Coordinates of C-alpha atoms and ligand atoms in Angstrom, one line a residue:
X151 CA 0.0 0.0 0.0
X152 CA 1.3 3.5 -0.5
X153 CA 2.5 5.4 1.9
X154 CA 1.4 9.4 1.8
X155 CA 2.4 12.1 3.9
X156 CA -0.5 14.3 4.9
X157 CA -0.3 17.4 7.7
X158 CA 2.9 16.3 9.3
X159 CA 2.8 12.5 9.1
X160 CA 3.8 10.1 7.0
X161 CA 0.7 7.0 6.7
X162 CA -0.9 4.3 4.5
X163 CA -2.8 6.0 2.2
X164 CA -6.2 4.6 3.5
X165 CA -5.8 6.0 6.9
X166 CA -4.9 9.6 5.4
X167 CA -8.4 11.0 6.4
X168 CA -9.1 15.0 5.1
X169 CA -12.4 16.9 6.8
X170 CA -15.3 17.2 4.2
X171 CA -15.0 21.2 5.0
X172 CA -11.4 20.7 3.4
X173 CA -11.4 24.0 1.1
X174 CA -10.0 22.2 -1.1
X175 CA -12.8 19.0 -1.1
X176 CA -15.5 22.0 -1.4
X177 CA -14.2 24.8 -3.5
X178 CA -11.1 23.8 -4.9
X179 CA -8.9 26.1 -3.0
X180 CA -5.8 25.2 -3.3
X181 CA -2.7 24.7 -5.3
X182 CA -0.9 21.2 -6.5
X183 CA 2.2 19.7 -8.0
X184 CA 3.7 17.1 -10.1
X185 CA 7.4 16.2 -9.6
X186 CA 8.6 14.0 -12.2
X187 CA 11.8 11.4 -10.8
X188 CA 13.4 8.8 -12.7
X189 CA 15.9 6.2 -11.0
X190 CA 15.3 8.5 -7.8
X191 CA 16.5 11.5 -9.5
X192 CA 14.0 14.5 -9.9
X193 CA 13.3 16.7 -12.7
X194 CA 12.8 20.5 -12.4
X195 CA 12.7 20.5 -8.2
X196 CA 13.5 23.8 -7.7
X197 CA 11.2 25.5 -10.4
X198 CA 8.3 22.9 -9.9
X199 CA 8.6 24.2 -6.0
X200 CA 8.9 27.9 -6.9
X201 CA 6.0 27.5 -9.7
X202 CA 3.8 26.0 -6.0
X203 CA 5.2 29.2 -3.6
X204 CA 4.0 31.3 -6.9
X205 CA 1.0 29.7 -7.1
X206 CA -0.1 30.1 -3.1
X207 CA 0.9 33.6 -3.1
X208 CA -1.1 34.5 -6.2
X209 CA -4.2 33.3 -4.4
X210 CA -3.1 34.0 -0.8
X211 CA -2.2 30.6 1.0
X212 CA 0.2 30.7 4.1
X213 CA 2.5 28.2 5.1
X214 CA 5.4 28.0 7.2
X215 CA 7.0 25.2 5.3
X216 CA 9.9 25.8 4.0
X217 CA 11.5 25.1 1.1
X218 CA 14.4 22.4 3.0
X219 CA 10.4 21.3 4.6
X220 CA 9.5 20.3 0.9
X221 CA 12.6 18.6 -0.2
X222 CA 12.1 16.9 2.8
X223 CA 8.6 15.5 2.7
X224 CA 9.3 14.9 -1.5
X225 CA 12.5 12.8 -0.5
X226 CA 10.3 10.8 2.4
X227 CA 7.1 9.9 -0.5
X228 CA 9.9 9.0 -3.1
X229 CA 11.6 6.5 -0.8
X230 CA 8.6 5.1 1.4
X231 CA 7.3 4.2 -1.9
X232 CA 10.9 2.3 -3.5
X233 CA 12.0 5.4 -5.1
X234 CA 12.7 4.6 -8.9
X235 CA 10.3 6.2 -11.3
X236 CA 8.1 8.3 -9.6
X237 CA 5.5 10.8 -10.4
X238 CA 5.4 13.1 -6.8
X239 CA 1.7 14.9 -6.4
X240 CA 1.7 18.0 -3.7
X241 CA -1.2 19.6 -2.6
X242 CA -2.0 22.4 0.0
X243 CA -5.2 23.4 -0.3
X244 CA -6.5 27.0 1.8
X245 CA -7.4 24.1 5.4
X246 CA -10.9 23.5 6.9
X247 CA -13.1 25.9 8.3
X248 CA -15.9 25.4 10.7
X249 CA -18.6 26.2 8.2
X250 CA -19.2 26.4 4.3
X251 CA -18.7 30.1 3.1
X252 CA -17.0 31.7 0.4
X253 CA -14.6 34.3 1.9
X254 CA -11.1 32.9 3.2
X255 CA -11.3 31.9 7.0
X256 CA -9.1 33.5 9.1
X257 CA -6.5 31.0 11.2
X258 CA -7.3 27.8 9.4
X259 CA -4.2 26.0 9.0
X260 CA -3.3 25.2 4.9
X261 CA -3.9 21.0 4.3
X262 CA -0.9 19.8 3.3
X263 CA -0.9 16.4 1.3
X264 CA 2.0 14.5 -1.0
X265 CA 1.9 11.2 -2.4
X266 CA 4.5 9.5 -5.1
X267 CA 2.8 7.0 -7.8
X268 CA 4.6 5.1 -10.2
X269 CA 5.5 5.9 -13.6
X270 CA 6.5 4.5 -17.1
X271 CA 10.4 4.5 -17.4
X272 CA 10.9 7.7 -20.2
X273 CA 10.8 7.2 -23.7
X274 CA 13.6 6.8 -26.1
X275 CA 14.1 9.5 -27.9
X276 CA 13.9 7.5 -31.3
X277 CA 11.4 8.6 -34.1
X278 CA 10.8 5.2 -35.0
X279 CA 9.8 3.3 -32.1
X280 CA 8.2 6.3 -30.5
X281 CA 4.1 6.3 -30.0
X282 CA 2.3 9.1 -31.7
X283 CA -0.4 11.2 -29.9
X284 CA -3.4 11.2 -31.1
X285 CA -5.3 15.1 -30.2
X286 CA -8.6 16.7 -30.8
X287 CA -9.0 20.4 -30.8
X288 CA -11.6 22.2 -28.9
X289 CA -12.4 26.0 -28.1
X290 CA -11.2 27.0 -24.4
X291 CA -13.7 27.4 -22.2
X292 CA -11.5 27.6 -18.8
X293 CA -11.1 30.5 -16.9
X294 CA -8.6 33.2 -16.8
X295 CA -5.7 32.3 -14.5
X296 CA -4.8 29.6 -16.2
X297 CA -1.0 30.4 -14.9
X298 CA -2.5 29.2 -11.3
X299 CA -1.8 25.7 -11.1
X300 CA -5.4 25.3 -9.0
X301 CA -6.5 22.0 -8.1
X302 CA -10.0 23.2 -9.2
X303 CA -9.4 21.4 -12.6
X304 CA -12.7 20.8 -13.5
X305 CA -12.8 22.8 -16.7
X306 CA -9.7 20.7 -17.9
X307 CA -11.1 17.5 -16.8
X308 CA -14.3 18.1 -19.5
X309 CA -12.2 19.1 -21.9
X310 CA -9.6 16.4 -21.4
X311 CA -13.2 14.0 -21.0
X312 CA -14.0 15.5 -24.3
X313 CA -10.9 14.3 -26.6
X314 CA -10.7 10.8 -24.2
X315 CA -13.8 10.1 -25.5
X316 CA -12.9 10.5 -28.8
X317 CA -10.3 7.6 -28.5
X318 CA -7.4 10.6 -28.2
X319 CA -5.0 11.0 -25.8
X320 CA -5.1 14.8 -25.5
X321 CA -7.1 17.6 -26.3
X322 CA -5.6 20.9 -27.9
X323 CA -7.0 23.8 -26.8
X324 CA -7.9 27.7 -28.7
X325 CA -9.2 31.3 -27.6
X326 CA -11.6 32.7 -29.1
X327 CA -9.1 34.9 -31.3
X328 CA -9.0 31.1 -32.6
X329 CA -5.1 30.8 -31.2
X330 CA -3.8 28.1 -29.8
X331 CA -3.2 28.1 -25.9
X332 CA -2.3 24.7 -24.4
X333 CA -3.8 21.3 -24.2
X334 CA -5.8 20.4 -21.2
X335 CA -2.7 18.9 -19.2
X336 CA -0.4 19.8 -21.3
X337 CA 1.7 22.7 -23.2
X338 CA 1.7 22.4 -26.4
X339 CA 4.5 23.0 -29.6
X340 CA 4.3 23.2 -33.3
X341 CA 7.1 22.8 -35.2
X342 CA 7.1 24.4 -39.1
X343 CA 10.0 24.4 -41.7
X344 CA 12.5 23.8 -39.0
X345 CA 11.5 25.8 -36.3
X346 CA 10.4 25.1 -32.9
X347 CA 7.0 27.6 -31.6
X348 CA 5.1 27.6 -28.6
X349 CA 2.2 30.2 -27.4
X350 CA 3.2 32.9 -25.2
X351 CA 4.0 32.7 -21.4
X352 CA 0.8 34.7 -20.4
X353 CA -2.6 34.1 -18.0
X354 CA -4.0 31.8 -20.7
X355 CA -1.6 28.8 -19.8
X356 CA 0.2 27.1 -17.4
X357 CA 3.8 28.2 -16.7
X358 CA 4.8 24.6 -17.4
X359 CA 8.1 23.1 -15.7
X360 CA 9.0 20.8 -18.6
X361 CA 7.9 23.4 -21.3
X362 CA 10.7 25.8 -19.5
X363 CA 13.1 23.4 -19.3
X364 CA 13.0 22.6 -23.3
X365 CA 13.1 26.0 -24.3
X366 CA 16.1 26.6 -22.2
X367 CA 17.9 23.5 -23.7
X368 CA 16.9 24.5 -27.0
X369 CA 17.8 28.6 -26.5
X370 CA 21.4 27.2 -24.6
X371 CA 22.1 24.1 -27.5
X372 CA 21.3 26.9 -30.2
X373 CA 20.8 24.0 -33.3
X374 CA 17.0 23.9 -33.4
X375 CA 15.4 27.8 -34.0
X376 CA 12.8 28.4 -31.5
X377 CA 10.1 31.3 -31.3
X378 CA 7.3 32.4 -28.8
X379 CA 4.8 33.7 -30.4
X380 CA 1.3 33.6 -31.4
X381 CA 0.0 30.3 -33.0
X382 CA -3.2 30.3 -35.2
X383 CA -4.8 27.0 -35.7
X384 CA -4.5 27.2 -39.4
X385 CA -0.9 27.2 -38.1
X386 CA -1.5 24.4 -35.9
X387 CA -3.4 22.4 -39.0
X388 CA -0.7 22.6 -41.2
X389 CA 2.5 22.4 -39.2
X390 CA 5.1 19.4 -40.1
X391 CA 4.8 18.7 -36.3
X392 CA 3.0 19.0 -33.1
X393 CA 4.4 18.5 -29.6
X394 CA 2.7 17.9 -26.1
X395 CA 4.9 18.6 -23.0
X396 CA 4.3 17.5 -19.0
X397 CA 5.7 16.1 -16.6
X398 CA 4.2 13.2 -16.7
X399 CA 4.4 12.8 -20.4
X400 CA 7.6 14.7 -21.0
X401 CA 7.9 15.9 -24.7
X402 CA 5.1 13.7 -26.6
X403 CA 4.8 13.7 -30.2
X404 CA 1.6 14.3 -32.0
X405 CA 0.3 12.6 -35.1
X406 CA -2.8 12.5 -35.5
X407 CA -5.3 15.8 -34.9
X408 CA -8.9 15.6 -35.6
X409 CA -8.7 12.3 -37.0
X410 CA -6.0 14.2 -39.8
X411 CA -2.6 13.4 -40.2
X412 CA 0.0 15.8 -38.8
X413 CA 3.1 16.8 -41.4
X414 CA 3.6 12.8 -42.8
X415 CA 1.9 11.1 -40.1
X416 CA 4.9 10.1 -38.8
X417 CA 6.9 11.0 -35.2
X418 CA 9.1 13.5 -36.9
X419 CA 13.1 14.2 -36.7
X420 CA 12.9 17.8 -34.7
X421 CA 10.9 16.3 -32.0
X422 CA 13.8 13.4 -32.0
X423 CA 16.6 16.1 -32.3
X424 CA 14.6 18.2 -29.4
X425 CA 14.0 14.7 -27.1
X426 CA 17.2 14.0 -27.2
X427 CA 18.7 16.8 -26.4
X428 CA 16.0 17.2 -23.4
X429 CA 16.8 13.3 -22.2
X430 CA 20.6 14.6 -22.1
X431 CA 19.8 17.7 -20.0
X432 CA 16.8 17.5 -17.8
X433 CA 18.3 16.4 -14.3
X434 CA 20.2 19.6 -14.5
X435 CA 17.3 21.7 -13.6
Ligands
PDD150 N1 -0.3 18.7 -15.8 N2 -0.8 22.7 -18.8 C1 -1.7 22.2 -18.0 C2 -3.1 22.6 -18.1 C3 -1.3 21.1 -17.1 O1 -2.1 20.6 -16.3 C4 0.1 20.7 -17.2 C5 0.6 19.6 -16.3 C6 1.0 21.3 -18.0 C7 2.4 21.0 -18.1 O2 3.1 21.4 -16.9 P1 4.4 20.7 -16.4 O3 5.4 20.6 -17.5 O4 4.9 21.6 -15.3 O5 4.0 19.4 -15.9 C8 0.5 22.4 -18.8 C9 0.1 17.8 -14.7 C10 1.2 16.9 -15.0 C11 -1.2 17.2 -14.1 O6 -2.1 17.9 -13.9 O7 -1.1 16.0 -13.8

């Protein structure tokens, strides 16, 4: 059984026990994590922990915990659980008040939770053995702090539903100035005559930890062209590739998006050139 760390303590996950008047249980107040680690070794620590104190300040949550604290309870999940390849979840949500109401409570101490779950070894970073996405595309309909990594996630859970449903793995997403944004767990890349583009960092998508990291490989490697930019999905439609990015999925080719092929059909040689160069960096940040 897994062992999870909640409010201090680290416990079997079935006798980690969180009150129903949990803001997080009723409102979604709170802010989460994913950690990627492979052979024990973590990817992005110190961003994907500055990304949460970002997060908990942009919507007001307190906590004493330090950084050290983190590290700390993130070290105890990975190896209570046999370290290896882990995916790390974090949570504090805003803590449990005595009644239901909107307005933050005043003294209620922040819930802190962290488990680690097993994950697929990573990919090789080999065009020809590597599994192509399949994506739909659907218009945006979350809301406008989309940089806030909230664990209210229920607008990306329909839309993720949505392209699941479909038989797709992911679901791209575009605003209503019909530009691409992200995907609904994801951040997402096109890739056009050479060059690398993903959407602006703005409130429309999530800063993500793995999307920084590539972009700094790629800017500090300097063989792949790289711009940040606006994406139209005509754009989108007819570029010669399409990426997915997370940390649970790493850099993901797509090849398939609404039921068309993208570029060939086939996992192309930038997002090889890109992986690789990624699979060789990422345990430095
Ligand atoms: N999802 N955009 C959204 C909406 C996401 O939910 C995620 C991550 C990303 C990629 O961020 P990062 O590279 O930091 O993982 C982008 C996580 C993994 C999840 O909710 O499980």
């Amino acid at each position: 059984m897994s062992i999870v760390y909640l409010n201090g303590q680290f416990m079997p996950i079935d006798e980690a026990k969180i009150s129903p008047l949990d803001r997080g249980f009723l409102f979604g107040d709170g802010i989460y994590e994913v950690i990627p680690a492979y052979d024990g070794k973590t990817v992005g620590l110190e961003p994907h922990m500055q990304r949460m104190f970002d997060g908990m300040a942009a919507i007001g949550i307190k906590s004493e915990l330090t950084l050290d604290d983190w590290k700390q309870i993130i070290e105890g999940v990975m190896e209570k659980n046999g370290g290896g390849n882990q995916g790390i979840y974090l949570q504090i949500s805003r803590g449990a008040d005595v009644k239901r109401y909107h307005a933050f409570p005043e003294g209620v101490t922040p819930t802190i939770f962290a488990m680690a779950n097993p994950i697929k070894p990573a990919v090789e970073a080999n065009a020809a053995t590597a599994k192509g996405f399949s994506v739909a595309t659907t218009q945006d309909l979350r809301w406008q702090r989309c940089q806030i990594k909230s664990t209210a996630l229920l607008g990306n859970v329909l839309h993720f539903q949505q392209g699941y449903e479909g038989g797709n793995d992911e679901i791209l997403l575009y605003n209503d100035q019909d530009n691409l944004t992200e995907a609904s767990s994801s951040n997402a890349f096109i890739v056009k005559d050479g060059k690398v583009i993903t959407p602006i960092q703005d409130n429309q998508i999530l800063p993500g930890i793995t999307r920084n990291i590539i972009l700094s490989i790629l800017e500090k490697d300097g063989s792949i062209p790289v711009e940040v930019r606006d994406i139209s999905m005509e754009e989108v439609r007819n570029a010669d590739e399409i990426w997915v990015t997370s940390s649970s999925k790493e850099l993901a080719p797509v090849t398939t998006i609404d039921g068309q092929a993208v570029g060939n059909g086939k996992v192309g040689p930038v997002w090889e050139a890109a992986f690789k160069l990624y699979t060789a960096g990422k345990f430095e940040y």
